[in-house]
Coordinates of C-alpha atoms and ligand atoms in Angstrom, one line a residue:
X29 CA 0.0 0.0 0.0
X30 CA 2.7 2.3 0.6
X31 CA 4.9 1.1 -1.8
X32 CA 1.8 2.6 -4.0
X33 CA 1.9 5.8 -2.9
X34 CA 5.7 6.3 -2.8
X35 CA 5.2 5.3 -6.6
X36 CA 2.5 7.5 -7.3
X37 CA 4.0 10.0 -5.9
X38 CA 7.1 9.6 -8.0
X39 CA 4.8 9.5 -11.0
X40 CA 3.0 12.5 -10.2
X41 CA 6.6 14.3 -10.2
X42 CA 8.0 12.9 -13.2
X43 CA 4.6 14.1 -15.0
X44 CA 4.5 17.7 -13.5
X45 CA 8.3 17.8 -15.2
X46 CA 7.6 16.2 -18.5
X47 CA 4.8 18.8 -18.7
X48 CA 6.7 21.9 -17.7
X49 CA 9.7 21.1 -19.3
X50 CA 8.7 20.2 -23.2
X51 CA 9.1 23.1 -25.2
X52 CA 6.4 24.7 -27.4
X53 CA 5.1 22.1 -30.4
X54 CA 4.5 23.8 -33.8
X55 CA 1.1 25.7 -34.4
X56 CA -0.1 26.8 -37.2
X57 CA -1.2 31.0 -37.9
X58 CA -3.4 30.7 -40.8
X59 CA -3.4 27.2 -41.7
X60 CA 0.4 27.7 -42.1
X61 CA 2.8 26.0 -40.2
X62 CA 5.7 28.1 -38.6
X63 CA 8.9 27.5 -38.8
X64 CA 10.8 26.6 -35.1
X65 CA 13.4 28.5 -34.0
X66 CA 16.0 27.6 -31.3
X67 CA 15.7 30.0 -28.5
X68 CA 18.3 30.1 -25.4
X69 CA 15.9 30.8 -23.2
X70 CA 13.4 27.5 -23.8
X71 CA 13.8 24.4 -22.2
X72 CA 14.3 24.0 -18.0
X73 CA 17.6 25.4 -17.6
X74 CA 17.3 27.8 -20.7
X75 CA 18.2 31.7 -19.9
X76 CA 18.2 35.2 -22.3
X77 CA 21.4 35.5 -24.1
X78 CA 22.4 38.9 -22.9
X79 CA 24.4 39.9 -26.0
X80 CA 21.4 38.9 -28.0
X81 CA 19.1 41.0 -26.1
X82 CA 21.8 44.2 -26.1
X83 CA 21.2 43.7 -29.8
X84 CA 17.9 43.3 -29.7
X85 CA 17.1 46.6 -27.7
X86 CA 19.4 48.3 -30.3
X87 CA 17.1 47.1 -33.2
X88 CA 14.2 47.7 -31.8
X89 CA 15.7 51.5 -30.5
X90 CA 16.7 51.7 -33.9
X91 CA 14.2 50.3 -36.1
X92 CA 10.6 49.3 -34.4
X93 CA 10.1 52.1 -31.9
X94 CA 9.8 54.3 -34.8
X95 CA 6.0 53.1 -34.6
X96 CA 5.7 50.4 -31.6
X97 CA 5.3 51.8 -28.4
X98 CA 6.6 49.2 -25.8
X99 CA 4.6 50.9 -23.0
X100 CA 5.1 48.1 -20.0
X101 CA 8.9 48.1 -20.3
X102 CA 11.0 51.2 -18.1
X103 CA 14.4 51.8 -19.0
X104 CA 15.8 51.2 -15.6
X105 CA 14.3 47.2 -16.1
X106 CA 17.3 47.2 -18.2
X107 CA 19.3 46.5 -15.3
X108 CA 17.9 42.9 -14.9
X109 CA 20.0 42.2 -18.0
X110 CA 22.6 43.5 -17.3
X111 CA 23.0 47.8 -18.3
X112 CA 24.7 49.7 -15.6
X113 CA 23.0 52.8 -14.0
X114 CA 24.8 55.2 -16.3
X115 CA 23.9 53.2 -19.3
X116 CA 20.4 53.5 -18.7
X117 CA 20.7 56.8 -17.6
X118 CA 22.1 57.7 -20.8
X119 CA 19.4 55.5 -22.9
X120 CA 16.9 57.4 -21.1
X121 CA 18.4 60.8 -21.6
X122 CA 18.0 60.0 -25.9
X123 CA 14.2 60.8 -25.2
X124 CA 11.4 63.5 -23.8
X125 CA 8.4 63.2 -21.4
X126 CA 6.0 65.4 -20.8
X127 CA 5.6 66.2 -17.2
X128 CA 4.2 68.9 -15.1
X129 CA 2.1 70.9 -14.5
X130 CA 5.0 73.2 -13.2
X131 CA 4.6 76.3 -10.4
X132 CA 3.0 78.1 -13.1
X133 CA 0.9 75.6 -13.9
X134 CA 2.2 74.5 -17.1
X135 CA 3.5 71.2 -18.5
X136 CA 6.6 70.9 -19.7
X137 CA 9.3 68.9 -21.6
X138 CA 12.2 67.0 -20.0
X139 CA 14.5 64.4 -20.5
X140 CA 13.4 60.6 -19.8
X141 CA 14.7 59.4 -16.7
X142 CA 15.3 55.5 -15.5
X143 CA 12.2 55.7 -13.9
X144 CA 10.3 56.7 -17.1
X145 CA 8.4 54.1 -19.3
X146 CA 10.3 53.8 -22.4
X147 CA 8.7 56.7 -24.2
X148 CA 5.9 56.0 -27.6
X149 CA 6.8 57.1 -30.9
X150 CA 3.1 58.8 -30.9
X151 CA 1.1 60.7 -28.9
X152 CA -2.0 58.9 -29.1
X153 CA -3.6 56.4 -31.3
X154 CA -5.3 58.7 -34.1
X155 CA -1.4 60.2 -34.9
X156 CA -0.3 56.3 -35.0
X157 CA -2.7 55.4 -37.8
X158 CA -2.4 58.3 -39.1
X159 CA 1.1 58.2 -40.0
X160 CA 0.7 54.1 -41.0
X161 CA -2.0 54.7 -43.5
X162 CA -4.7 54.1 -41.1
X163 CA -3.3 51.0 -39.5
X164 CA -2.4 51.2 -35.3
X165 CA 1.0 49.4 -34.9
X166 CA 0.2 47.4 -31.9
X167 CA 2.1 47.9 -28.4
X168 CA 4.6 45.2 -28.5
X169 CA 5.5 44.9 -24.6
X170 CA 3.1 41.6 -24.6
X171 CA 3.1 40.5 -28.1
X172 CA 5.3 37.6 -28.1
X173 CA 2.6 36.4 -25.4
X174 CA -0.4 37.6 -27.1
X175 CA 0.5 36.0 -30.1
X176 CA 0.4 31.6 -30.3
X177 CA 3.6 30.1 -30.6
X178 CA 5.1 34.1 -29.9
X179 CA 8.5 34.3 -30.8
X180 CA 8.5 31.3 -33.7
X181 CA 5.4 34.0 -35.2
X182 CA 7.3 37.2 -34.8
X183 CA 10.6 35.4 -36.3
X184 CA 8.2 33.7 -39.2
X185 CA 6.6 37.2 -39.8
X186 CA 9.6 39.2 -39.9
X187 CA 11.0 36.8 -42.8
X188 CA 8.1 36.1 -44.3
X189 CA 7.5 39.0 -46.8
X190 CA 7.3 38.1 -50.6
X191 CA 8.0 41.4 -53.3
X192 CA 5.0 40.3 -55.1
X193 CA 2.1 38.9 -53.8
X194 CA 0.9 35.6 -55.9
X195 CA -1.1 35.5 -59.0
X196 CA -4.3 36.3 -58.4
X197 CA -4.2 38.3 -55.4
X198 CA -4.5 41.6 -55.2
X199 CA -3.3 44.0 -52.5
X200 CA -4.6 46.9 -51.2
X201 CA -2.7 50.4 -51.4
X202 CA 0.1 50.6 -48.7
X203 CA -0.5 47.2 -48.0
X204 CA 2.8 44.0 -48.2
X205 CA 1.9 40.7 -49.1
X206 CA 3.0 38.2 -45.8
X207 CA 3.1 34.6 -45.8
X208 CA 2.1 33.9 -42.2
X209 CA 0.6 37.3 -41.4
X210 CA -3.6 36.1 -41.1
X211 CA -4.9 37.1 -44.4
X212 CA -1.4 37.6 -45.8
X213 CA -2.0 41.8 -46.6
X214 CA -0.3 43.6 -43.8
X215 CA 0.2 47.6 -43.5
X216 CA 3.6 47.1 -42.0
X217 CA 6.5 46.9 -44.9
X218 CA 9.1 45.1 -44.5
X219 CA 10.6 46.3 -41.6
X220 CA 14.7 45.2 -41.9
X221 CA 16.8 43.3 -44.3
X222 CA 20.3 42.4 -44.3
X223 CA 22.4 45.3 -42.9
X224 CA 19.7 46.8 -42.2
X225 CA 21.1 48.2 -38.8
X226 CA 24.9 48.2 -37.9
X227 CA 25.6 46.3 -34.7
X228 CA 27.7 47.7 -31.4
X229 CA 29.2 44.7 -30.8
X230 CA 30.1 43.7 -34.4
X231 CA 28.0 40.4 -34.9
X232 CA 27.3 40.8 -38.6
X233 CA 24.0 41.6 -39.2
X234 CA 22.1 39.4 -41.2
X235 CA 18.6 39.6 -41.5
X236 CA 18.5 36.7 -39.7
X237 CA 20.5 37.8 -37.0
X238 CA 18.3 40.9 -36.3
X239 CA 14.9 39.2 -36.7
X240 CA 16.0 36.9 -33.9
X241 CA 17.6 39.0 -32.2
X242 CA 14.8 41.3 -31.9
X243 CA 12.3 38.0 -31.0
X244 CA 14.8 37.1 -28.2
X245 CA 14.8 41.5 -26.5
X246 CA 10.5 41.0 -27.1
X247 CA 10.7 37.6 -25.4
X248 CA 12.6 39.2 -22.5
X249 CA 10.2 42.3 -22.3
X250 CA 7.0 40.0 -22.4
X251 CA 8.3 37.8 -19.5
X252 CA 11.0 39.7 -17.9
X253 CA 10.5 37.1 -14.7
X254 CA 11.0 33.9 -16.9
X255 CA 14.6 33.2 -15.4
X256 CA 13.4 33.5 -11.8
X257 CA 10.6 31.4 -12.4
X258 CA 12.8 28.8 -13.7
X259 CA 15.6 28.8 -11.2
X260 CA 12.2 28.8 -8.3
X261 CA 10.6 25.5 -9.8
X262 CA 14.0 24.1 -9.9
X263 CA 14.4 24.6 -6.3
X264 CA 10.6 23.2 -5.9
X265 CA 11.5 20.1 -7.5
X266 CA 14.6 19.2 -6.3
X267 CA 13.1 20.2 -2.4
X268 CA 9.8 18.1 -3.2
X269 CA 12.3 15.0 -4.6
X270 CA 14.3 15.1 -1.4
X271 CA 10.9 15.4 0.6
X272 CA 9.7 11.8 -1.3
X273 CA 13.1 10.5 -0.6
X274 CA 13.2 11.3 3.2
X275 CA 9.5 10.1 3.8
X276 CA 10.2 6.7 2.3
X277 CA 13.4 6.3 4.6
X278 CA 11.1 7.6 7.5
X279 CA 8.7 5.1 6.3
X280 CA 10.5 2.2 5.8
X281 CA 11.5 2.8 9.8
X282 CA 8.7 2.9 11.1
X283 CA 7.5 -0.4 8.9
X284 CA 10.4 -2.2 9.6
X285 CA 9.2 -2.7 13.3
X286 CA 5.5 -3.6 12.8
X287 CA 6.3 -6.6 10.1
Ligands
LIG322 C1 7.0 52.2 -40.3 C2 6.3 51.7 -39.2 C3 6.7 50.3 -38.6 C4 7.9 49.8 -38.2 C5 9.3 50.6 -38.4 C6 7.7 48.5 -37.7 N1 6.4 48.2 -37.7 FE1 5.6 46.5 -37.0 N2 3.7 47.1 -37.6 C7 3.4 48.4 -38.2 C8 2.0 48.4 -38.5 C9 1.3 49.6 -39.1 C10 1.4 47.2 -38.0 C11 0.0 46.8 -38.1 C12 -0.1 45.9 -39.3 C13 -1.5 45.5 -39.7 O1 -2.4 45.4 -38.8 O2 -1.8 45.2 -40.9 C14 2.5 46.4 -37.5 C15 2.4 45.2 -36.9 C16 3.4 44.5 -36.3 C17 3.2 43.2 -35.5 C18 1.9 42.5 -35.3 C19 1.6 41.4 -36.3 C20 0.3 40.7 -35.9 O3 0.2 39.5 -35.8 O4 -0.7 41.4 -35.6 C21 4.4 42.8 -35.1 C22 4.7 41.6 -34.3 C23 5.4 43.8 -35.5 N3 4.7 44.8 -36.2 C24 6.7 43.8 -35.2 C25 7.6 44.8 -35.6 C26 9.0 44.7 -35.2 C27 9.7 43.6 -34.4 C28 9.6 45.8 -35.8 C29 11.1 46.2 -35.8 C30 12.0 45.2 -36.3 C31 8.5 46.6 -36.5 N4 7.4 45.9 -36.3 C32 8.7 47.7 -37.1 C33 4.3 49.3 -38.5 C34 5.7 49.3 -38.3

């Protein structure tokens, strides 16, 4: 009988690690089936590559945040990957914030500070759309959440422009034809290509290496708590496996006088 439980026990562990441990299976946007990606920061033990996210805040510095807001993220959450206090300082001080209302009750411009959110290209909605021909570039603080199978999407939609849409379709003014965007017609163009930004640290930059880089800095700002999280149910298991282990020995004592 006890024997029993001790095994179902063990069971019950070894199924609550299969199932938090298997990484994401491929889903399908569309009908079509995304292409997988590696990521560093999948699997149990799996963190953020920290020179892939430096990167990856410099493309989307450089390249999305000229129309994505990423309105959850502050600059001084930097530090949890590793920028110094003056190098957030000085990422901050790139932008403006509004604040106010001063002693003369006005409002008034100043530079961002750590504590800031990182600041929107627009002011509000109706100058977003109006600059994108109508379309609202979403927020992209959650997307890689909000979005099924996140970062293998964002990868698959960054790459997956064609220069002419297929025979027999025809696409809207403004509009790029995307293989796994839903519907294929998106109002974002193509937003990088090879080159397309010159990295700080050197690492050539291949459209490739940007589109992934940029999934892996979106990954980071959509679960900036996914290494804790980890490194927690890591303690939880190894603490509830030395738990089983102690209550059989206990057990075993107590039945090896009553037989
Ligand atoms: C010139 C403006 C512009 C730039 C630069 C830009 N985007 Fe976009 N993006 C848009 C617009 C507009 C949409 C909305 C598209 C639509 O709804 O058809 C969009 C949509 C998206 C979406 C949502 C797709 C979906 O499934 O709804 C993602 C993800 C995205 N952009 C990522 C990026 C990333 C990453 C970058 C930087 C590498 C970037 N964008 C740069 C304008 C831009």
């Amino acid at each position: 009988m006890m024997k029993k439980t001790f095994l179902s026990v063990l069971s019950a562990l070894a199924i609550v690690g299969a199932v938090s441990f298997t990484s994401t299976s491929v889903e399908a946007s569309g009908g079509v089936a995304i292409p997988q990606q590696k990521w560093s920061w999948t699997g149990p033990f799996g963190t953020f590559d920290r020179a892939a996210l430096r990167r990856g805040l410099q493309v989307y510095t450089e390249v999305c945040s000229g129309c994505h807001s990423l309105n959850l993220m502050s600059y001084r959450n930097l530090a949890d990957i590793g920028f110094s206090e003056d190098e957030i300082k000085a990422i901050a001080a790139d932008y403006e914030v509004e604040d106010g209302p001063d002693d003369e009750g006005e409002m008034f411009f100043r530079e961002a500070m750590p504590a800031d959110k990182f600041v929107s290209p627009f002011a509000n909605e109706k100058a977003a759309r109006a600059s994108n021909n109508g379309a609202m570039p979403p927020d992209l603080s959650l997307m890689i959440k909000a979005r099924k199978d996140g970062a293998n999407y964002v990868h698959a939609l960054l790459n997956g422009y064609e220069e002419e849409a297929p025979e027999g379709v025809e696409l809207n003014e403004g509009m790029s034809y995307n293989h796994y965007f839903p519907g294929n017609q998106i109002a974002m163009a193509p937003p990088v290509e090879d080159d397309y930004v010159e990295y700080e640290d050197g690492t050539p930059a291949t459209q490739q290496q940007i589109t992934s880089d940029i999934v892996t800095f979106l990954a980071w700002a959509a679960e900036p708590e996914l290494e804790e999280r980890k490194k927690l149910g890591l303690k939880v298991m190894i603490f509830l496996g030395l738990i089983t282990f102690m209550l059989y020995g206990l057990k075993r004592k107590i039945w090896a006088k009553l037989h």
